[in-house]
CSV table of C-alpha atoms and ligand atoms in Angstrom, one decimal:
chain,number,residue,atom,x,y,z
U,1,MET,CA,0.0,0.0,0.0
U,2,LYS,CA,1.4,3.4,-1.0
U,3,ARG,CA,0.5,6.6,0.6
U,4,ILE,CA,-0.5,9.4,-1.8
U,5,ARG,CA,-0.9,13.1,-1.3
U,6,ILE,CA,-4.2,14.1,0.2
U,7,PRO,CA,-6.3,16.0,-2.3
U,8,THR,CA,-6.7,19.8,-1.9
U,9,LEU,CA,-10.0,19.6,-3.8
U,10,THR,CA,-13.1,20.0,-1.5
U,11,VAL,CA,-16.7,18.9,-1.5
U,12,ALA,CA,-17.7,22.6,-1.8
U,13,GLU,CA,-15.9,22.8,-5.2
U,14,ALA,CA,-17.4,19.4,-6.3
U,15,LEU,CA,-20.8,20.7,-5.4
U,16,GLY,CA,-20.3,23.9,-7.3
U,17,TYR,CA,-19.3,22.0,-10.5
U,18,CYS,CA,-22.0,19.4,-10.1
U,19,VAL,CA,-24.9,21.8,-9.9
U,20,GLU,CA,-23.8,23.5,-13.1
U,21,SER,CA,-25.1,20.5,-15.1
U,22,ILE,CA,-28.1,19.4,-13.0
U,23,ARG,CA,-31.2,20.4,-14.9
U,24,ASP,CA,-33.7,19.6,-12.0
U,25,ALA,CA,-34.0,23.0,-10.3
U,26,ASN,CA,-35.7,21.4,-7.3
U,27,LEU,CA,-32.8,19.1,-6.8
U,28,VAL,CA,-30.3,21.9,-7.2
U,29,ALA,CA,-32.1,23.9,-4.5
U,30,ARG,CA,-32.2,21.0,-2.1
U,31,LEU,CA,-28.6,20.1,-2.7
U,32,THR,CA,-27.3,23.7,-2.4
U,33,ALA,CA,-29.2,24.0,0.9
U,34,GLN,CA,-27.1,21.1,2.2
U,35,SER,CA,-23.8,22.6,1.4
U,36,MET,CA,-23.1,23.3,5.1
U,37,SER,CA,-23.8,19.8,6.2
U,38,LEU,CA,-21.6,18.4,3.3
U,39,ASN,CA,-18.8,20.7,4.4
U,40,ALA,CA,-19.2,19.7,8.1
U,41,ALA,CA,-19.2,16.0,7.2
U,42,GLU,CA,-16.0,16.5,5.2
U,43,GLU,CA,-14.3,18.2,8.2
U,44,ASP,CA,-15.4,15.3,10.4
U,45,TYR,CA,-14.0,12.9,7.8
U,46,ARG,CA,-10.7,14.7,7.7
U,47,LEU,CA,-10.4,14.6,11.5
U,48,LYS,CA,-11.4,11.0,11.9
U,49,GLY,CA,-9.3,9.9,8.9
U,50,SER,CA,-6.1,11.3,10.4
U,51,ASN,CA,-6.8,9.4,13.6
U,52,SER,CA,-7.8,6.0,11.9
U,53,GLN,CA,-11.3,6.5,13.2
U,54,LEU,CA,-13.4,6.5,10.0
U,55,TYR,CA,-15.2,3.4,11.3
U,56,LEU,CA,-17.0,5.6,13.8
U,57,ILE,CA,-18.8,7.5,11.0
U,58,GLN,CA,-22.4,6.6,11.0
U,59,GLU,CA,-24.0,5.4,7.7
U,60,THR,CA,-26.3,7.9,6.1
U,61,ASP,CA,-29.2,7.2,3.6
U,62,SER,CA,-29.7,10.9,2.8
U,63,VAL,CA,-28.0,14.3,3.1
U,64,GLY,CA,-29.8,16.1,5.8
U,65,ALA,CA,-33.1,14.2,5.0
U,66,GLN,CA,-33.3,16.4,1.9
U,67,VAL,CA,-31.3,14.6,-0.8
U,68,THR,CA,-31.7,10.8,-1.0
U,69,LEU,CA,-28.9,8.2,-1.2
U,70,GLU,CA,-30.1,7.3,-4.7
U,71,GLU,CA,-30.0,10.9,-5.8
U,72,MET,CA,-26.4,11.3,-4.5
U,73,LYS,CA,-25.4,8.0,-6.3
U,74,SER,CA,-26.8,9.4,-9.5
U,75,ILE,CA,-25.1,12.8,-9.0
U,76,TYR,CA,-21.8,10.9,-8.6
U,77,SER,CA,-22.3,8.7,-11.7
U,78,ASN,CA,-24.1,11.0,-14.0
U,79,THR,CA,-22.6,14.4,-13.1
U,80,PHE,CA,-19.3,14.0,-11.1
U,81,ALA,CA,-17.9,11.1,-13.1
U,82,ARG,CA,-19.6,11.6,-16.4
U,83,LYS,CA,-17.2,12.4,-19.3
U,84,GLY,CA,-17.7,16.0,-20.6
U,85,SER,CA,-19.5,17.2,-17.4
U,86,PRO,CA,-18.2,20.4,-15.7
U,87,ALA,CA,-17.1,18.3,-12.7
U,88,ARG,CA,-15.3,15.6,-14.6
U,89,HIS,CA,-11.9,17.4,-14.4
U,90,MET,CA,-12.0,16.7,-10.6
U,91,TYR,CA,-12.6,13.0,-11.2
U,92,ASP,CA,-9.7,13.0,-13.7
U,93,GLU,CA,-7.4,15.0,-11.3
U,94,LEU,CA,-8.1,12.5,-8.4
U,95,ARG,CA,-7.6,9.5,-10.7
U,96,ALA,CA,-4.3,10.9,-11.9
U,97,SER,CA,-3.0,11.6,-8.4
U,98,ALA,CA,-1.5,8.1,-7.9
U,99,PRO,CA,2.2,8.2,-8.8
U,100,GLY,CA,3.0,6.3,-12.0
U,101,GLY,CA,-0.7,5.5,-12.4
U,102,ILE,CA,-0.3,2.5,-10.1
U,103,CYS,CA,-3.2,1.6,-7.7
U,104,PRO,CA,-2.2,2.6,-4.2
U,105,LEU,CA,-4.3,-0.2,-2.6
U,106,CYS,CA,-2.4,-3.1,-4.2
U,107,GLY,CA,0.7,-1.3,-5.4
U,108,GLN,CA,0.6,-3.4,-8.6
U,109,ARG,CA,-2.2,-2.9,-11.0
U,110,VAL,CA,-3.1,0.2,-13.1
U,111,VAL,CA,-5.6,2.8,-11.8
U,112,SER,CA,-8.8,2.8,-13.8
U,113,THR,CA,-11.4,4.2,-11.5
U,114,LEU,CA,-12.1,5.9,-8.1
U,115,ASP,CA,-12.9,3.9,-5.1
U,116,HIS,CA,-15.3,5.3,-2.4
U,117,HIS,CA,-13.4,4.5,0.7
U,118,LEU,CA,-16.7,4.8,2.6
U,119,ALA,CA,-19.1,3.1,0.2
U,120,LYS,CA,-21.5,5.4,-1.6
U,121,SER,CA,-24.2,2.8,-1.1
U,122,LYS,CA,-23.9,3.4,2.7
U,123,HIS,CA,-22.7,6.9,3.0
U,124,ALA,CA,-24.9,9.3,1.0
U,125,VAL,CA,-23.0,12.3,2.4
U,126,PHE,CA,-19.6,11.2,1.0
U,127,SER,CA,-20.6,10.4,-2.6
U,128,ILE,CA,-18.8,13.3,-4.1
U,129,THR,CA,-16.3,14.2,-1.3
U,130,PRO,CA,-12.8,14.2,-2.8
U,131,ILE,CA,-11.0,12.9,0.3
U,132,ASN,CA,-13.3,9.8,0.2
U,133,LEU,CA,-12.4,9.1,-3.5
U,134,VAL,CA,-9.3,7.1,-3.9
U,135,PRO,CA,-7.7,6.2,-7.2
U,136,ALA,CA,-7.9,2.4,-7.6
U,137,CYS,CA,-7.7,-0.5,-10.1
U,138,LYS,CA,-10.9,-2.3,-11.0
U,139,ASP,CA,-10.1,-5.4,-8.9
U,140,CYS,CA,-9.4,-3.4,-5.7
U,141,ASN,CA,-12.5,-1.3,-6.3
U,142,THR,CA,-14.5,-4.6,-6.4
U,143,ASP,CA,-12.7,-6.2,-3.4
U,144,SER,CA,-13.2,-3.0,-1.3
U,145,GLN,CA,-16.9,-4.0,-1.1
U,146,ALA,CA,-15.9,-6.5,1.5
U,147,ARG,CA,-15.1,-3.6,3.9
U,148,ARG,CA,-17.7,-3.0,6.6
U,149,PRO,CA,-15.5,-2.2,9.7
U,150,LEU,CA,-17.2,-2.3,13.1
U,151,HIS,CA,-14.0,-1.8,15.0
U,152,ALA,CA,-10.8,0.2,14.4
U,153,GLY,CA,-8.8,-3.0,13.6
U,154,GLU,CA,-11.3,-4.1,10.9
U,155,GLN,CA,-10.5,-1.1,8.8
U,156,THR,CA,-8.3,-1.2,5.7
U,157,LEU,CA,-5.6,1.3,4.9
U,158,HIS,CA,-6.6,4.7,3.5
U,159,PRO,CA,-3.9,6.0,1.1
U,160,TYR,CA,-4.6,9.7,1.9
U,161,PHE,CA,-4.1,9.2,5.7
U,162,ASP,CA,-2.2,6.0,6.5
U,163,SER,CA,1.5,5.4,6.2
U,164,VAL,CA,2.9,1.9,6.8
U,165,ASP,CA,6.2,2.0,4.9
U,166,GLU,CA,8.4,3.2,7.8
U,167,GLU,CA,8.9,-0.4,8.8
U,168,GLN,CA,9.0,-3.7,7.0
U,169,TRP,CA,5.8,-5.8,7.4
U,170,LEU,CA,5.7,-7.8,4.2
U,171,VAL,CA,7.4,-11.1,4.7
U,172,CYS,CA,8.0,-13.9,2.3
U,173,GLN,CA,8.4,-17.7,2.7
U,174,ILE,CA,9.9,-20.1,0.2
U,175,LEU,CA,8.3,-23.5,0.2
U,176,ALA,CA,10.7,-26.2,-1.1
U,177,GLY,CA,9.1,-28.0,-4.1
U,178,ALA,CA,9.3,-28.7,-7.8
U,179,PRO,CA,8.8,-25.8,-8.5
U,180,PRO,CA,9.4,-23.8,-5.4
U,181,VAL,CA,6.4,-21.9,-4.1
U,182,VAL,CA,6.6,-18.2,-3.0
U,183,GLN,CA,4.2,-17.2,-0.2
U,184,PHE,CA,3.6,-13.8,1.3
U,185,LEU,CA,2.5,-12.8,4.8
U,186,ALA,CA,1.6,-9.6,6.6
U,187,VAL,CA,3.7,-9.5,9.8
U,188,PRO,CA,3.4,-6.0,11.2
U,189,SER,CA,5.9,-4.6,13.6
U,190,ALA,CA,5.1,-5.5,17.3
U,191,ALA,CA,6.1,-1.9,18.1
U,192,TRP,CA,2.9,-0.7,16.3
U,193,SER,CA,-0.4,-0.4,18.1
U,194,ASP,CA,-2.7,-3.5,18.0
U,195,ASP,CA,-5.1,-1.6,15.8
U,196,LYS,CA,-2.4,-0.6,13.3
U,197,GLN,CA,-1.1,-4.2,13.1
U,198,SER,CA,-4.7,-5.4,12.6
U,199,ILE,CA,-5.4,-2.8,9.9
U,200,VAL,CA,-2.4,-3.9,7.9
U,201,ARG,CA,-3.4,-7.6,8.1
U,202,ARG,CA,-7.0,-6.7,7.2
U,203,HIS,CA,-5.8,-4.7,4.2
U,204,PHE,CA,-3.6,-7.5,3.0
U,205,GLN,CA,-6.6,-9.9,3.3
U,206,VAL,CA,-9.3,-7.8,1.8
U,207,PHE,CA,-7.3,-6.9,-1.3
U,208,LYS,CA,-6.0,-10.5,-1.7
U,209,LEU,CA,-2.4,-9.2,-1.8
U,210,GLY,CA,-0.9,-12.6,-0.9
U,211,GLU,CA,-2.3,-14.2,-4.0
U,212,LEU,CA,-1.5,-11.3,-6.2
U,213,TYR,CA,2.2,-11.1,-5.2
U,214,SER,CA,2.6,-14.9,-5.4
U,215,THR,CA,1.4,-14.9,-9.0
U,216,HIS,CA,3.9,-12.2,-9.9
U,217,ALA,CA,6.6,-13.9,-7.9
U,218,ALA,CA,6.2,-17.1,-9.9
U,219,VAL,CA,7.0,-15.2,-13.0
U,220,GLU,CA,9.9,-13.4,-11.4
U,221,LEU,CA,11.3,-16.8,-10.4
U,222,ILE,CA,11.8,-17.6,-14.0
U,223,ASN,CA,14.2,-14.7,-14.3
U,224,VAL,CA,16.0,-15.8,-11.2
U,225,TYR,CA,16.4,-19.2,-12.7
U,226,GLN,CA,17.8,-17.9,-16.0
U,227,ASP,CA,20.3,-15.6,-14.1
U,228,LEU,CA,21.6,-18.4,-11.9
U,229,VAL,CA,22.0,-21.1,-14.4
U,230,GLU,CA,23.6,-18.8,-17.0
U,231,SER,CA,26.0,-17.1,-14.6
U,232,SER,CA,29.6,-18.4,-14.6
U,233,GLU,CA,30.4,-16.3,-11.4
U,234,LEU,CA,27.6,-17.6,-9.1
U,235,GLN,CA,28.7,-21.1,-8.2
U,236,SER,CA,28.7,-21.6,-4.4
U,237,PRO,CA,25.6,-21.4,-2.3
U,238,GLN,CA,27.2,-18.5,-0.5
U,239,GLU,CA,27.8,-16.5,-3.7
U,240,ILE,CA,24.2,-17.2,-4.8
U,241,SER,CA,22.9,-16.0,-1.4
U,242,LEU,CA,24.9,-12.8,-1.5
U,243,HIS,CA,23.8,-12.1,-5.0
U,244,LEU,CA,20.1,-12.5,-4.1
U,245,LEU,CA,20.7,-10.4,-1.0
U,246,SER,CA,22.1,-7.5,-3.0
U,247,ILE,CA,19.1,-7.5,-5.2
U,248,ALA,CA,16.8,-7.5,-2.1
U,249,ALA,CA,18.6,-4.4,-0.8
U,250,ARG,CA,18.2,-2.6,-4.1
U,251,ARG,CA,14.5,-3.5,-4.4
U,252,ARG,CA,13.9,-2.3,-0.8
U,253,ARG,CA,15.4,1.2,-1.4
U,254,PRO,CA,12.5,2.7,-3.3
U,255,LEU,CA,9.8,0.8,-1.3
U,256,VAL,CA,10.4,-0.9,2.0
U,257,ASN,CA,7.5,-3.3,1.5
U,258,SER,CA,7.9,-4.2,-2.1
U,259,TRP,CA,7.1,-7.9,-2.7
U,260,GLN,CA,10.3,-8.2,-4.8
U,261,ALA,CA,12.5,-7.1,-1.8
U,262,ALA,CA,10.7,-9.6,0.4
U,263,MET,CA,11.0,-12.4,-2.1
U,264,TYR,CA,14.8,-11.9,-2.8
U,265,GLN,CA,15.4,-11.7,0.9
U,266,ALA,CA,13.6,-15.0,1.5
U,267,LEU,CA,15.4,-16.6,-1.5
U,268,ALA,CA,18.8,-15.5,-0.1
U,269,ASP,CA,17.9,-16.8,3.4
U,270,SER,CA,16.7,-20.2,2.1
U,271,GLU,CA,19.6,-22.7,2.4
U,272,TRP,CA,17.6,-25.2,0.3
U,273,PHE,CA,17.1,-22.7,-2.5
U,274,CYS,CA,20.7,-21.6,-2.6
U,275,THR,CA,22.2,-25.1,-2.5
U,276,GLY,CA,20.4,-26.2,-5.6
U,277,GLY,CA,16.7,-25.8,-4.9
U,278,TYR,CA,16.7,-23.1,-7.5
U,279,LEU,CA,17.1,-25.8,-10.2
U,280,GLU,CA,13.6,-27.0,-9.4
U,281,ILE,CA,12.2,-23.8,-11.0
U,282,SER,CA,12.7,-25.6,-14.2
U,283,ASN,CA,9.5,-27.5,-13.3
U,284,SER,CA,7.4,-24.4,-13.4
U,285,SER,CA,4.4,-24.6,-15.6
U,286,LEU,CA,5.4,-21.2,-17.0
U,287,LEU,CA,8.4,-22.9,-18.7
U,288,GLN,CA,6.5,-25.9,-20.0
U,289,GLY,CA,6.0,-26.1,-23.7
U,290,LEU,CA,8.8,-23.6,-24.3
U,291,GLU,CA,11.6,-26.0,-24.9
F,301,LIG,ZN1,-5.3,-2.3,-6.9
């Protein structure tokens, strides 16, 4: 999970652009009359978000009993996110805020949408609030529907507020086999609060990061295999281990919890792998049919 800069866009701006293209004068009047409550809710969100307390926010099926949840959902889809609408530049700006266009929730796939951190089906008041709209890939946007936190520790990470890259928490295990299997686990620092540890584990589970990273790692293992069997310098288990360790250190520099860093570290630490286990990669289904 990568932290990204919190948007400076506000719900007041979103409201201003949305009402420009709503033709129903009655809806515009009801919506505009709720601008104070939308602003107040945004302030509350900002405060709770920075204290990992968004789970305390009550679900709302209307905005001030004046604008319904269905109307807010429609305003999001047909006004805020609609291509060519006056508000669409805000949608585009939020979507483009993820560095490199990479989804901050999984750190792997490409951003293609905005995810409502507090679901728009449960929180009418945050349908068009920029700090509730996180750039995401399609899969993470779907997986996020599993979120319904009742306690602090059941929350997932919020890329605008939470930072978890000051310490290593992503750990990898190599299972001896033909081919070897690479598994990932979330093992947060014991120095973190119980809630923070639990949030990291929950995020890892909800967004199925273990499966995602294992799939990519199986592909990366093919590269490792080619490197090791073709190298004339890497002969002894110790040379192989040091080589893998140096790759782990390089991969960790830009991102402490990159799966690549965790994987190379685990490969370097595996005596089985370095003493010839790596040859078992030749049994990978990814290599079958190629020779
Ligand atoms: Zn994603």
